[in-house]
Structures are given as C-alpha cells and as structure tokens.
Amino acid sequence: MRLTCPLCGERDLREFTYRGAALARPEGEAWGDDWHDYIHLRDNPAGESREYWAHSTGCAAVLLVTRDTRTHEVLGSALAKGGGA
Amino acid sequence: MPELTLIAQNALPQGVVTTLAGTRIEVLPMRRLTALMPGPDAGPLAEALMAQHGLGLPAPGAVEHAEQAECLWFGMGQYLLVGPAPAPGLAEAATLTDQSDAWATVLLEGPAARDVLARLCPLDLRARAFAPGATARTELAHMAASVTRTGPDGFRVMVFRSMAETLLHELRAALEAVAARGMV
C-alpha cells in the first residue's frame, strides 16, 4: 500500500505509522455511552474506513486517510491539522 | 569550576570512505546547520530569510540556494539553514536550534549511486519523481533520514549523528552488492 502525503507526494507504507480510527470526540466531560463508544468500541469495516496515519519518518505530519480495507485502495488523504478533509 | 568550551565536531572522520564501481561514499565536512521552525505563520521567516540571507523559503521537497548558503525544506513547518550562522533577525521570526553536530552528512556519488540508494530507501528515485535539487525526508535502512539529490548521480544523505556508523555500514554493504553484480 502507498499513501499520498499532501506535502511529500506518494510514499511507501514503511514511512507511516497507523494512529487509529478517525472518530468524532464527544462533547463534555461527563461519562456516558458516547464516551464508552469513543474509547472502547470500534467498528471493523469491510470497506471504507477513515483513519489517522502519521508520516513518521517523512515530514512528521499526521494525515486523515480514507481507504477501502478490502482492496487497500486509498480514496483520499489530507492533513489532519485543521480538521482534514 | 574551570571554564568549559564545547566545540561541535563531525560525527565521522571526513573524507572518502569507499570507492567501488566508480561510485564513492564520502563523509562531507561539517557545516553550520540551524533548524528554523516558524510556527503557524511562516510569512515573517520568509521575509527575514530573503532580507538577511538572500534565500527564499523552500516549498515542500525543495532547496533554495544562495551564495555560501542553502535552505532545505525539512518537514512540515521545518526548514534547515545550511552554511552560515543565522542572522539575528531570524530569531524573531522562528524558533532556531543549532544542529550542526546533530547530523552526519554523507555524499553518495557515481553511476551506481541510485541503485545503491534504491536498496535502502523506499523513495521513487527516478529523475522524473526526484530530480536533481529535490530533497526529501524519508527512511533509509530503518533510520529517519534526509536525502537531497545533488546531481543526476549524486545524493547527499543525512541521518542523526548517533547512527553515523550504521549509515556508512549500510551504504558500504549496498554498494558492494551493487558492484558485485557488475551491471554498472
């Protein structure tokens, strides 16, 4: 799999580190089902998945990547800084 | 307590290490390196660099040149000034860190250079993807590295000083393997 970094261009997977699913952080600090979901529960999609990837040995940017887990097709990538795309 | 003066020294003895298949591995002299980190707004740094050093602010993957000075794009929001001591005006526009002895700099040059680097590094090294003058932060034999193409057959490789010997070892082994194939 190759990922396209908006700064560096298309790069090999070896330069990247997986940083988890891109999820909406719940509002507020009171414990509830929304926080339980956010911290403990993960989907395991066969298909489109939104994830954070750090370009660790490259430019050090964190990317928001949309990809298909069945085919490894990368559908989009953007800098996570500023909310991604 | 006696006065101590700390002097930056090159991580490796300077000079040619190996030449095989017309391709040489050479430790370059240590130069003054300053990391420039401007934060969210790089505008003031761009102005100060041009005014004080005659250098533009490099775009991602690019190097800017002036007489005796270079500025490398060095990652997101990071630039590396190579050569001169930073002019005082730069400190107002960015966070500056002296990194002169923090990096080991090695030149790999000759007809086998690209094949040698291709064994160690996942970059697309073809001229259309990585032209002379381009620079990249990448991985080289599992080490975080900076690679700059100095010409059609020349690459300047930088790794952290603590990995200097490993870099030489990996380059030497790869050069021996490429030379043994006798295809260059």
PDB file of C-alpha atoms in Angstrom:
ATOM      1  CA  MET A   1       0.000   0.000   0.000  1.00  0.00           C
ATOM      2  CA  ARG A   2       1.187   3.504  -0.774  1.00  0.00           C
ATOM      3  CA  LEU A   3      -0.202   6.666   0.795  1.00  0.00           C
ATOM      4  CA  THR A   4      -0.213  10.138  -0.702  1.00  0.00           C
ATOM      5  CA  CYS A   5       1.059  12.752   1.689  1.00  0.00           C
ATOM      6  CA  PRO A   6      -0.257  16.221   0.739  1.00  0.00           C
ATOM      7  CA  LEU A   7       3.267  17.592   1.353  1.00  0.00           C
ATOM      8  CA  CYS A   8       5.580  14.789   0.157  1.00  0.00           C
ATOM      9  CA  GLY A   9       3.534  13.077  -2.535  1.00  0.00           C
ATOM     10  CA  GLU A  10       3.043   9.326  -2.915  1.00  0.00           C
ATOM     11  CA  ARG A  11       5.160   7.414  -0.396  1.00  0.00           C
ATOM     12  CA  ASP A  12       5.726   3.857   0.736  1.00  0.00           C
ATOM     13  CA  LEU A  13       3.843   2.479   3.727  1.00  0.00           C
ATOM     14  CA  ARG A  14       7.140   1.990   5.625  1.00  0.00           C
ATOM     15  CA  GLU A  15       7.329   5.729   6.261  1.00  0.00           C
ATOM     16  CA  PHE A  16       3.946   5.813   8.017  1.00  0.00           C
ATOM     17  CA  THR A  17       2.584   4.767  11.405  1.00  0.00           C
ATOM     18  CA  TYR A  18      -1.059   3.891  11.947  1.00  0.00           C
ATOM     19  CA  ARG A  19      -2.634   6.164  14.551  1.00  0.00           C
ATOM     20  CA  GLY A  20      -6.138   4.752  14.882  1.00  0.00           C
ATOM     21  CA  ALA A  21      -9.640   5.342  13.590  1.00  0.00           C
ATOM     22  CA  ALA A  22     -10.709   8.939  13.000  1.00  0.00           C
ATOM     23  CA  LEU A  23     -13.672   9.398  15.335  1.00  0.00           C
ATOM     24  CA  ALA A  24     -15.704  12.405  16.463  1.00  0.00           C
ATOM     25  CA  ARG A  25     -14.736  13.222  20.055  1.00  0.00           C
ATOM     26  CA  PRO A  26     -17.809  13.505  22.311  1.00  0.00           C
ATOM     27  CA  GLU A  27     -18.732  16.891  23.783  1.00  0.00           C
ATOM     28  CA  GLY A  28     -18.450  17.472  27.520  1.00  0.00           C
ATOM     29  CA  GLU A  29     -16.617  15.506  30.178  1.00  0.00           C
ATOM     30  CA  ALA A  30     -19.483  13.569  31.801  1.00  0.00           C
ATOM     31  CA  TRP A  31     -19.106   9.808  31.382  1.00  0.00           C
ATOM     32  CA  GLY A  32     -21.814   8.217  29.256  1.00  0.00           C
ATOM     33  CA  ASP A  33     -22.440   5.818  26.391  1.00  0.00           C
ATOM     34  CA  ASP A  34     -20.915   8.270  23.904  1.00  0.00           C
ATOM     35  CA  TRP A  35     -17.571   8.273  25.765  1.00  0.00           C
ATOM     36  CA  HIS A  36     -17.728   4.498  26.198  1.00  0.00           C
ATOM     37  CA  ASP A  37     -18.177   4.161  22.416  1.00  0.00           C
ATOM     38  CA  TYR A  38     -15.387   6.630  21.713  1.00  0.00           C
ATOM     39  CA  ILE A  39     -12.843   4.933  23.956  1.00  0.00           C
ATOM     40  CA  HIS A  40     -13.707   1.239  23.816  1.00  0.00           C
ATOM     41  CA  LEU A  41     -15.834   0.318  20.821  1.00  0.00           C
ATOM     42  CA  ARG A  42     -14.537   0.080  17.273  1.00  0.00           C
ATOM     43  CA  ASP A  43     -16.148  -0.873  14.025  1.00  0.00           C
ATOM     44  CA  ASN A  44     -14.250  -3.323  11.884  1.00  0.00           C
ATOM     45  CA  PRO A  45     -15.445  -2.187   8.489  1.00  0.00           C
ATOM     46  CA  ALA A  46     -15.124  -4.297   5.353  1.00  0.00           C
ATOM     47  CA  GLY A  47     -14.987  -1.277   3.115  1.00  0.00           C
ATOM     48  CA  GLU A  48     -14.457   2.423   3.582  1.00  0.00           C
ATOM     49  CA  SER A  49     -12.511   3.391   6.719  1.00  0.00           C
ATOM     50  CA  ARG A  50     -11.345   6.796   7.976  1.00  0.00           C
ATOM     51  CA  GLU A  51      -8.030   6.636   9.821  1.00  0.00           C
ATOM     52  CA  TYR A  52      -5.166   8.739  11.117  1.00  0.00           C
ATOM     53  CA  TRP A  53      -1.700   7.968   9.797  1.00  0.00           C
ATOM     54  CA  ALA A  54       1.462   9.723  10.962  1.00  0.00           C
ATOM     55  CA  HIS A  55       4.136  10.340   8.328  1.00  0.00           C
ATOM     56  CA  SER A  56       6.704   9.473  10.984  1.00  0.00           C
ATOM     57  CA  THR A  57       9.934   9.125   9.021  1.00  0.00           C
ATOM     58  CA  GLY A  58       8.784  11.646   6.433  1.00  0.00           C
ATOM     59  CA  CYS A  59       7.570  15.165   7.100  1.00  0.00           C
ATOM     60  CA  ALA A  60       6.058  14.340  10.539  1.00  0.00           C
ATOM     61  CA  ALA A  61       2.553  15.416   9.510  1.00  0.00           C
ATOM     62  CA  VAL A  62      -0.487  13.457  10.693  1.00  0.00           C
ATOM     63  CA  LEU A  63      -2.841  12.593   7.853  1.00  0.00           C
ATOM     64  CA  LEU A  64      -6.515  11.763   7.736  1.00  0.00           C
ATOM     65  CA  VAL A  65      -6.793   8.920   5.244  1.00  0.00           C
ATOM     66  CA  THR A  66      -9.919   7.372   3.747  1.00  0.00           C
ATOM     67  CA  ARG A  67      -9.290   3.921   2.370  1.00  0.00           C
ATOM     68  CA  ASP A  68     -11.009   0.678   1.473  1.00  0.00           C
ATOM     69  CA  THR A  69      -9.947  -2.118   3.819  1.00  0.00           C
ATOM     70  CA  ARG A  70     -10.858  -4.800   1.248  1.00  0.00           C
ATOM     71  CA  THR A  71      -8.744  -3.514  -1.630  1.00  0.00           C
ATOM     72  CA  HIS A  72      -6.273  -1.134   0.107  1.00  0.00           C
ATOM     73  CA  GLU A  73      -7.436   1.485  -2.360  1.00  0.00           C
ATOM     74  CA  VAL A  74      -6.766   4.938  -0.926  1.00  0.00           C
ATOM     75  CA  LEU A  75      -9.767   7.152  -1.561  1.00  0.00           C
ATOM     76  CA  GLY A  76      -8.373  10.348  -0.109  1.00  0.00           C
ATOM     77  CA  SER A  77      -5.794  11.843   2.226  1.00  0.00           C
ATOM     78  CA  ALA A  78      -5.424  15.266   3.808  1.00  0.00           C
ATOM     79  CA  LEU A  79      -3.525  16.896   6.634  1.00  0.00           C
ATOM     80  CA  ALA A  80      -5.315  16.193   9.916  1.00  0.00           C
ATOM     81  CA  LYS A  81      -4.249  19.673  11.027  1.00  0.00           C
ATOM     82  CA  GLY A  82      -7.234  21.957  10.591  1.00  0.00           C
ATOM     83  CA  GLY A  83      -9.750  19.127  10.562  1.00  0.00           C
ATOM     84  CA  GLY A  84      -8.624  17.218   7.476  1.00  0.00           C
ATOM     85  CA  ALA A  85     -10.980  16.999   4.526  1.00  0.00           C
TER      86      ALA A  85
ATOM     87  CA  MET B   1      34.960  25.441  38.267  1.00  0.00           C
ATOM     88  CA  PRO B   2      37.092  25.824  35.123  1.00  0.00           C
ATOM     89  CA  GLU B   3      35.569  27.362  32.049  1.00  0.00           C
ATOM     90  CA  LEU B   4      34.470  24.719  29.575  1.00  0.00           C
ATOM     91  CA  THR B   5      34.157  25.373  25.888  1.00  0.00           C
ATOM     92  CA  LEU B   6      32.187  22.838  23.880  1.00  0.00           C
ATOM     93  CA  ILE B   7      33.190  22.551  20.255  1.00  0.00           C
ATOM     94  CA  ALA B   8      30.933  20.909  17.679  1.00  0.00           C
ATOM     95  CA  GLN B   9      32.718  18.087  15.882  1.00  0.00           C
ATOM     96  CA  ASN B  10      31.856  15.984  12.874  1.00  0.00           C
ATOM     97  CA  ALA B  11      30.339  12.601  13.773  1.00  0.00           C
ATOM     98  CA  LEU B  12      32.687  10.785  11.365  1.00  0.00           C
ATOM     99  CA  PRO B  13      36.219  11.378  10.097  1.00  0.00           C
ATOM    100  CA  GLN B  14      35.889  13.465   6.973  1.00  0.00           C
ATOM    101  CA  GLY B  15      36.836  12.091   3.561  1.00  0.00           C
ATOM    102  CA  VAL B  16      36.250   9.301   1.063  1.00  0.00           C
ATOM    103  CA  VAL B  17      35.307   6.013   2.745  1.00  0.00           C
ATOM    104  CA  THR B  18      34.912   3.644  -0.192  1.00  0.00           C
ATOM    105  CA  THR B  19      35.034   3.809  -3.972  1.00  0.00           C
ATOM    106  CA  LEU B  20      33.589   0.921  -5.972  1.00  0.00           C
ATOM    107  CA  ALA B  21      32.168   0.734  -9.492  1.00  0.00           C
ATOM    108  CA  GLY B  22      33.187   4.378  -9.955  1.00  0.00           C
ATOM    109  CA  THR B  23      30.893   5.321  -7.095  1.00  0.00           C
ATOM    110  CA  ARG B  24      32.155   6.838  -3.894  1.00  0.00           C
ATOM    111  CA  ILE B  25      30.907   7.190  -0.350  1.00  0.00           C
ATOM    112  CA  GLU B  26      32.310  10.350   1.149  1.00  0.00           C
ATOM    113  CA  VAL B  27      31.847  11.932   4.562  1.00  0.00           C
ATOM    114  CA  LEU B  28      31.311  15.639   3.957  1.00  0.00           C
ATOM    115  CA  PRO B  29      32.777  18.367   6.157  1.00  0.00           C
ATOM    116  CA  MET B  30      30.517  19.516   8.963  1.00  0.00           C
ATOM    117  CA  ARG B  31      28.655  22.703   8.133  1.00  0.00           C
ATOM    118  CA  ARG B  32      26.640  25.019  10.311  1.00  0.00           C
ATOM    119  CA  LEU B  33      23.077  23.664  10.471  1.00  0.00           C
ATOM    120  CA  THR B  34      20.230  25.598  12.014  1.00  0.00           C
ATOM    121  CA  ALA B  35      16.686  24.282  12.273  1.00  0.00           C
ATOM    122  CA  LEU B  36      14.132  27.010  11.611  1.00  0.00           C
ATOM    123  CA  MET B  37      10.616  26.425  12.923  1.00  0.00           C
ATOM    124  CA  PRO B  38       8.339  29.383  12.245  1.00  0.00           C
ATOM    125  CA  GLY B  39       5.091  28.038  13.736  1.00  0.00           C
ATOM    126  CA  PRO B  40       1.705  28.554  12.048  1.00  0.00           C
ATOM    127  CA  ASP B  41       2.707  31.684  10.102  1.00  0.00           C
ATOM    128  CA  ALA B  42       5.866  31.326   8.027  1.00  0.00           C
ATOM    129  CA  GLY B  43       5.492  34.757   6.420  1.00  0.00           C
ATOM    130  CA  PRO B  44       7.875  36.693   8.710  1.00  0.00           C
ATOM    131  CA  LEU B  45      10.509  33.932   8.348  1.00  0.00           C
ATOM    132  CA  ALA B  46      10.251  34.087   4.547  1.00  0.00           C
ATOM    133  CA  GLU B  47      10.843  37.851   4.672  1.00  0.00           C
ATOM    134  CA  ALA B  48      13.721  37.596   7.148  1.00  0.00           C
ATOM    135  CA  LEU B  49      15.432  34.797   5.167  1.00  0.00           C
ATOM    136  CA  MET B  50      15.259  36.833   1.957  1.00  0.00           C
ATOM    137  CA  ALA B  51      16.402  40.055   3.615  1.00  0.00           C
ATOM    138  CA  GLN B  52      19.231  38.562   5.699  1.00  0.00           C
ATOM    139  CA  HIS B  53      20.478  35.630   3.637  1.00  0.00           C
ATOM    140  CA  GLY B  54      19.036  36.169   0.145  1.00  0.00           C
ATOM    141  CA  LEU B  55      17.200  32.857   0.410  1.00  0.00           C
ATOM    142  CA  GLY B  56      13.592  32.065  -0.426  1.00  0.00           C
ATOM    143  CA  LEU B  57      11.530  29.857   1.847  1.00  0.00           C
ATOM    144  CA  PRO B  58      11.630  26.427   0.145  1.00  0.00           C
ATOM    145  CA  ALA B  59       8.412  24.712  -0.913  1.00  0.00           C
ATOM    146  CA  PRO B  60       7.896  21.097   0.251  1.00  0.00           C
ATOM    147  CA  GLY B  61      10.607  18.912  -1.282  1.00  0.00           C
ATOM    148  CA  ALA B  62      12.669  21.875  -2.497  1.00  0.00           C
ATOM    149  CA  VAL B  63      16.019  23.503  -1.701  1.00  0.00           C
ATOM    150  CA  GLU B  64      16.774  27.218  -2.018  1.00  0.00           C
ATOM    151  CA  HIS B  65      20.317  28.314  -2.812  1.00  0.00           C
ATOM    152  CA  ALA B  66      22.277  31.492  -2.282  1.00  0.00           C
ATOM    153  CA  GLU B  67      25.996  32.186  -2.253  1.00  0.00           C
ATOM    154  CA  GLN B  68      27.515  30.052   0.550  1.00  0.00           C
ATOM    155  CA  ALA B  69      24.063  29.217   1.943  1.00  0.00           C
ATOM    156  CA  GLU B  70      21.272  26.748   1.411  1.00  0.00           C
ATOM    157  CA  CYS B  71      17.850  26.317   2.906  1.00  0.00           C
ATOM    158  CA  LEU B  72      16.246  22.858   2.848  1.00  0.00           C
ATOM    159  CA  TRP B  73      12.606  22.066   3.378  1.00  0.00           C
ATOM    160  CA  PHE B  74      12.920  19.736   6.350  1.00  0.00           C
ATOM    161  CA  GLY B  75       9.414  18.517   7.144  1.00  0.00           C
ATOM    162  CA  MET B  76       6.093  20.090   7.986  1.00  0.00           C
ATOM    163  CA  GLY B  77       6.799  23.580   9.366  1.00  0.00           C
ATOM    164  CA  GLN B  78      10.546  22.907   9.464  1.00  0.00           C
ATOM    165  CA  TYR B  79      13.406  24.341   7.452  1.00  0.00           C
ATOM    166  CA  LEU B  80      17.142  23.779   7.700  1.00  0.00           C
ATOM    167  CA  LEU B  81      19.599  26.606   7.101  1.00  0.00           C
ATOM    168  CA  VAL B  82      22.912  25.167   5.885  1.00  0.00           C
ATOM    169  CA  GLY B  83      26.160  27.147   5.849  1.00  0.00           C
ATOM    170  CA  PRO B  84      26.058  30.495   7.607  1.00  0.00           C
ATOM    171  CA  ALA B  85      25.295  31.328  11.195  1.00  0.00           C
ATOM    172  CA  PRO B  86      21.692  32.542  11.352  1.00  0.00           C
ATOM    173  CA  ALA B  87      21.320  36.301  11.092  1.00  0.00           C
ATOM    174  CA  PRO B  88      19.949  37.882  14.301  1.00  0.00           C
ATOM    175  CA  GLY B  89      16.698  38.832  12.572  1.00  0.00           C
ATOM    176  CA  LEU B  90      15.742  35.165  12.090  1.00  0.00           C
ATOM    177  CA  ALA B  91      15.301  34.596  15.815  1.00  0.00           C
ATOM    178  CA  GLU B  92      12.362  36.995  15.806  1.00  0.00           C
ATOM    179  CA  ALA B  93      10.588  35.067  13.058  1.00  0.00           C
ATOM    180  CA  ALA B  94      11.198  31.454  14.069  1.00  0.00           C
ATOM    181  CA  THR B  95      12.483  29.132  16.745  1.00  0.00           C
ATOM    182  CA  LEU B  96      16.142  28.402  15.963  1.00  0.00           C
ATOM    183  CA  THR B  97      18.134  25.350  17.027  1.00  0.00           C
ATOM    184  CA  ASP B  98      21.799  24.755  16.284  1.00  0.00           C
ATOM    185  CA  GLN B  99      22.023  21.232  14.846  1.00  0.00           C
ATOM    186  CA  SER B 100      25.499  21.405  13.292  1.00  0.00           C
ATOM    187  CA  ASP B 101      26.863  18.312  15.038  1.00  0.00           C
ATOM    188  CA  ALA B 102      23.498  16.569  15.363  1.00  0.00           C
ATOM    189  CA  TRP B 103      23.568  15.142  11.835  1.00  0.00           C
ATOM    190  CA  ALA B 104      26.067  13.025   9.924  1.00  0.00           C
ATOM    191  CA  THR B 105      26.265  14.046   6.266  1.00  0.00           C
ATOM    192  CA  VAL B 106      27.457  11.607   3.602  1.00  0.00           C
ATOM    193  CA  LEU B 107      27.690  12.052  -0.153  1.00  0.00           C
ATOM    194  CA  LEU B 108      26.990   9.086  -2.408  1.00  0.00           C
ATOM    195  CA  GLU B 109      28.090   9.878  -5.935  1.00  0.00           C
ATOM    196  CA  GLY B 110      28.692   7.915  -9.114  1.00  0.00           C
ATOM    197  CA  PRO B 111      26.941   5.763 -11.701  1.00  0.00           C
ATOM    198  CA  ALA B 112      25.790   3.193  -9.094  1.00  0.00           C
ATOM    199  CA  ALA B 113      24.540   5.763  -6.578  1.00  0.00           C
ATOM    200  CA  ARG B 114      20.878   5.492  -7.492  1.00  0.00           C
ATOM    201  CA  ASP B 115      20.898   1.678  -7.431  1.00  0.00           C
ATOM    202  CA  VAL B 116      22.644   1.690  -4.058  1.00  0.00           C
ATOM    203  CA  LEU B 117      20.134   4.061  -2.536  1.00  0.00           C
ATOM    204  CA  ALA B 118      17.232   2.123  -4.048  1.00  0.00           C
ATOM    205  CA  ARG B 119      18.300  -0.891  -1.973  1.00  0.00           C
ATOM    206  CA  LEU B 120      17.992   1.057   1.254  1.00  0.00           C
ATOM    207  CA  CYS B 121      15.279   3.609   0.811  1.00  0.00           C
ATOM    208  CA  PRO B 122      11.633   3.480  -0.388  1.00  0.00           C
ATOM    209  CA  LEU B 123      11.759   6.787  -2.295  1.00  0.00           C
ATOM    210  CA  ASP B 124      10.980   6.840  -6.003  1.00  0.00           C
ATOM    211  CA  LEU B 125      14.475   7.848  -7.162  1.00  0.00           C
ATOM    212  CA  ARG B 126      13.755   8.183 -10.872  1.00  0.00           C
ATOM    213  CA  ALA B 127      14.645  11.635 -12.167  1.00  0.00           C
ATOM    214  CA  ARG B 128      11.039  12.439 -13.024  1.00  0.00           C
ATOM    215  CA  ALA B 129       9.960  11.845  -9.408  1.00  0.00           C
ATOM    216  CA  PHE B 130      13.116  13.033  -7.618  1.00  0.00           C
ATOM    217  CA  ALA B 131      15.005  15.472  -9.814  1.00  0.00           C
ATOM    218  CA  PRO B 132      18.417  16.990  -9.098  1.00  0.00           C
ATOM    219  CA  GLY B 133      17.874  19.704  -6.491  1.00  0.00           C
ATOM    220  CA  ALA B 134      14.986  17.907  -4.792  1.00  0.00           C
ATOM    221  CA  THR B 135      15.062  16.965  -1.126  1.00  0.00           C
ATOM    222  CA  ALA B 136      13.009  14.509   0.941  1.00  0.00           C
ATOM    223  CA  ARG B 137      12.608  13.326   4.481  1.00  0.00           C
ATOM    224  CA  THR B 138      12.410   9.568   4.268  1.00  0.00           C
ATOM    225  CA  GLU B 139      13.537   6.279   5.717  1.00  0.00           C
ATOM    226  CA  LEU B 140      16.916   4.734   4.973  1.00  0.00           C
ATOM    227  CA  ALA B 141      17.526   1.228   6.357  1.00  0.00           C
ATOM    228  CA  HIS B 142      15.004   1.955   9.145  1.00  0.00           C
ATOM    229  CA  MET B 143      16.689   5.250  10.034  1.00  0.00           C
ATOM    230  CA  ALA B 144      14.966   8.619   9.712  1.00  0.00           C
ATOM    231  CA  ALA B 145      16.948  10.393   7.013  1.00  0.00           C
ATOM    232  CA  SER B 146      17.113  13.442   4.800  1.00  0.00           C
ATOM    233  CA  VAL B 147      18.049  12.776   1.176  1.00  0.00           C
ATOM    234  CA  THR B 148      18.931  15.565  -1.257  1.00  0.00           C
ATOM    235  CA  ARG B 149      19.753  14.932  -4.897  1.00  0.00           C
ATOM    236  CA  THR B 150      22.839  16.967  -5.751  1.00  0.00           C
ATOM    237  CA  GLY B 151      23.016  15.907  -9.401  1.00  0.00           C
ATOM    238  CA  PRO B 152      21.987  13.138 -11.810  1.00  0.00           C
ATOM    239  CA  ASP B 153      24.299  10.682  -9.978  1.00  0.00           C
ATOM    240  CA  GLY B 154      24.740  12.363  -6.610  1.00  0.00           C
ATOM    241  CA  PHE B 155      22.824  12.089  -3.350  1.00  0.00           C
ATOM    242  CA  ARG B 156      23.540  13.787  -0.048  1.00  0.00           C
ATOM    243  CA  VAL B 157      22.273  11.699   2.840  1.00  0.00           C
ATOM    244  CA  MET B 158      21.846  12.919   6.415  1.00  0.00           C
ATOM    245  CA  VAL B 159      20.998  10.813   9.469  1.00  0.00           C
ATOM    246  CA  PHE B 160      21.143  11.511  13.183  1.00  0.00           C
ATOM    247  CA  ARG B 161      24.713  11.573  14.446  1.00  0.00           C
ATOM    248  CA  SER B 162      24.168   8.511  16.667  1.00  0.00           C
ATOM    249  CA  MET B 163      23.519   6.441  13.512  1.00  0.00           C
ATOM    250  CA  ALA B 164      26.510   7.663  11.512  1.00  0.00           C
ATOM    251  CA  GLU B 165      28.443   4.366  11.582  1.00  0.00           C
ATOM    252  CA  THR B 166      25.288   2.401  10.749  1.00  0.00           C
ATOM    253  CA  LEU B 167      24.706   4.631   7.742  1.00  0.00           C
ATOM    254  CA  LEU B 168      28.250   4.018   6.468  1.00  0.00           C
ATOM    255  CA  HIS B 169      27.887   0.279   7.073  1.00  0.00           C
ATOM    256  CA  GLU B 170      24.585   0.098   5.166  1.00  0.00           C
ATOM    257  CA  LEU B 171      25.862   2.232   2.279  1.00  0.00           C
ATOM    258  CA  ARG B 172      29.062   0.209   2.006  1.00  0.00           C
ATOM    259  CA  ALA B 173      27.220  -3.128   2.043  1.00  0.00           C
ATOM    260  CA  ALA B 174      24.734  -1.951  -0.575  1.00  0.00           C
ATOM    261  CA  LEU B 175      27.497  -0.539  -2.786  1.00  0.00           C
ATOM    262  CA  GLU B 176      29.447  -3.812  -2.573  1.00  0.00           C
ATOM    263  CA  ALA B 177      26.317  -5.763  -3.531  1.00  0.00           C
ATOM    264  CA  VAL B 178      25.526  -3.492  -6.487  1.00  0.00           C
ATOM    265  CA  ALA B 179      29.180  -3.507  -7.648  1.00  0.00           C
ATOM    266  CA  ALA B 180      29.336  -7.330  -7.392  1.00  0.00           C
ATOM    267  CA  ARG B 181      26.510  -7.618  -9.898  1.00  0.00           C
ATOM    268  CA  GLY B 182      28.751  -5.803 -12.367  1.00  0.00           C
ATOM    269  CA  MET B 183      25.874  -4.134 -14.131  1.00  0.00           C
ATOM    270  CA  VAL B 184      27.098  -0.567 -13.741  1.00  0.00           C
TER     271      VAL B 184
END
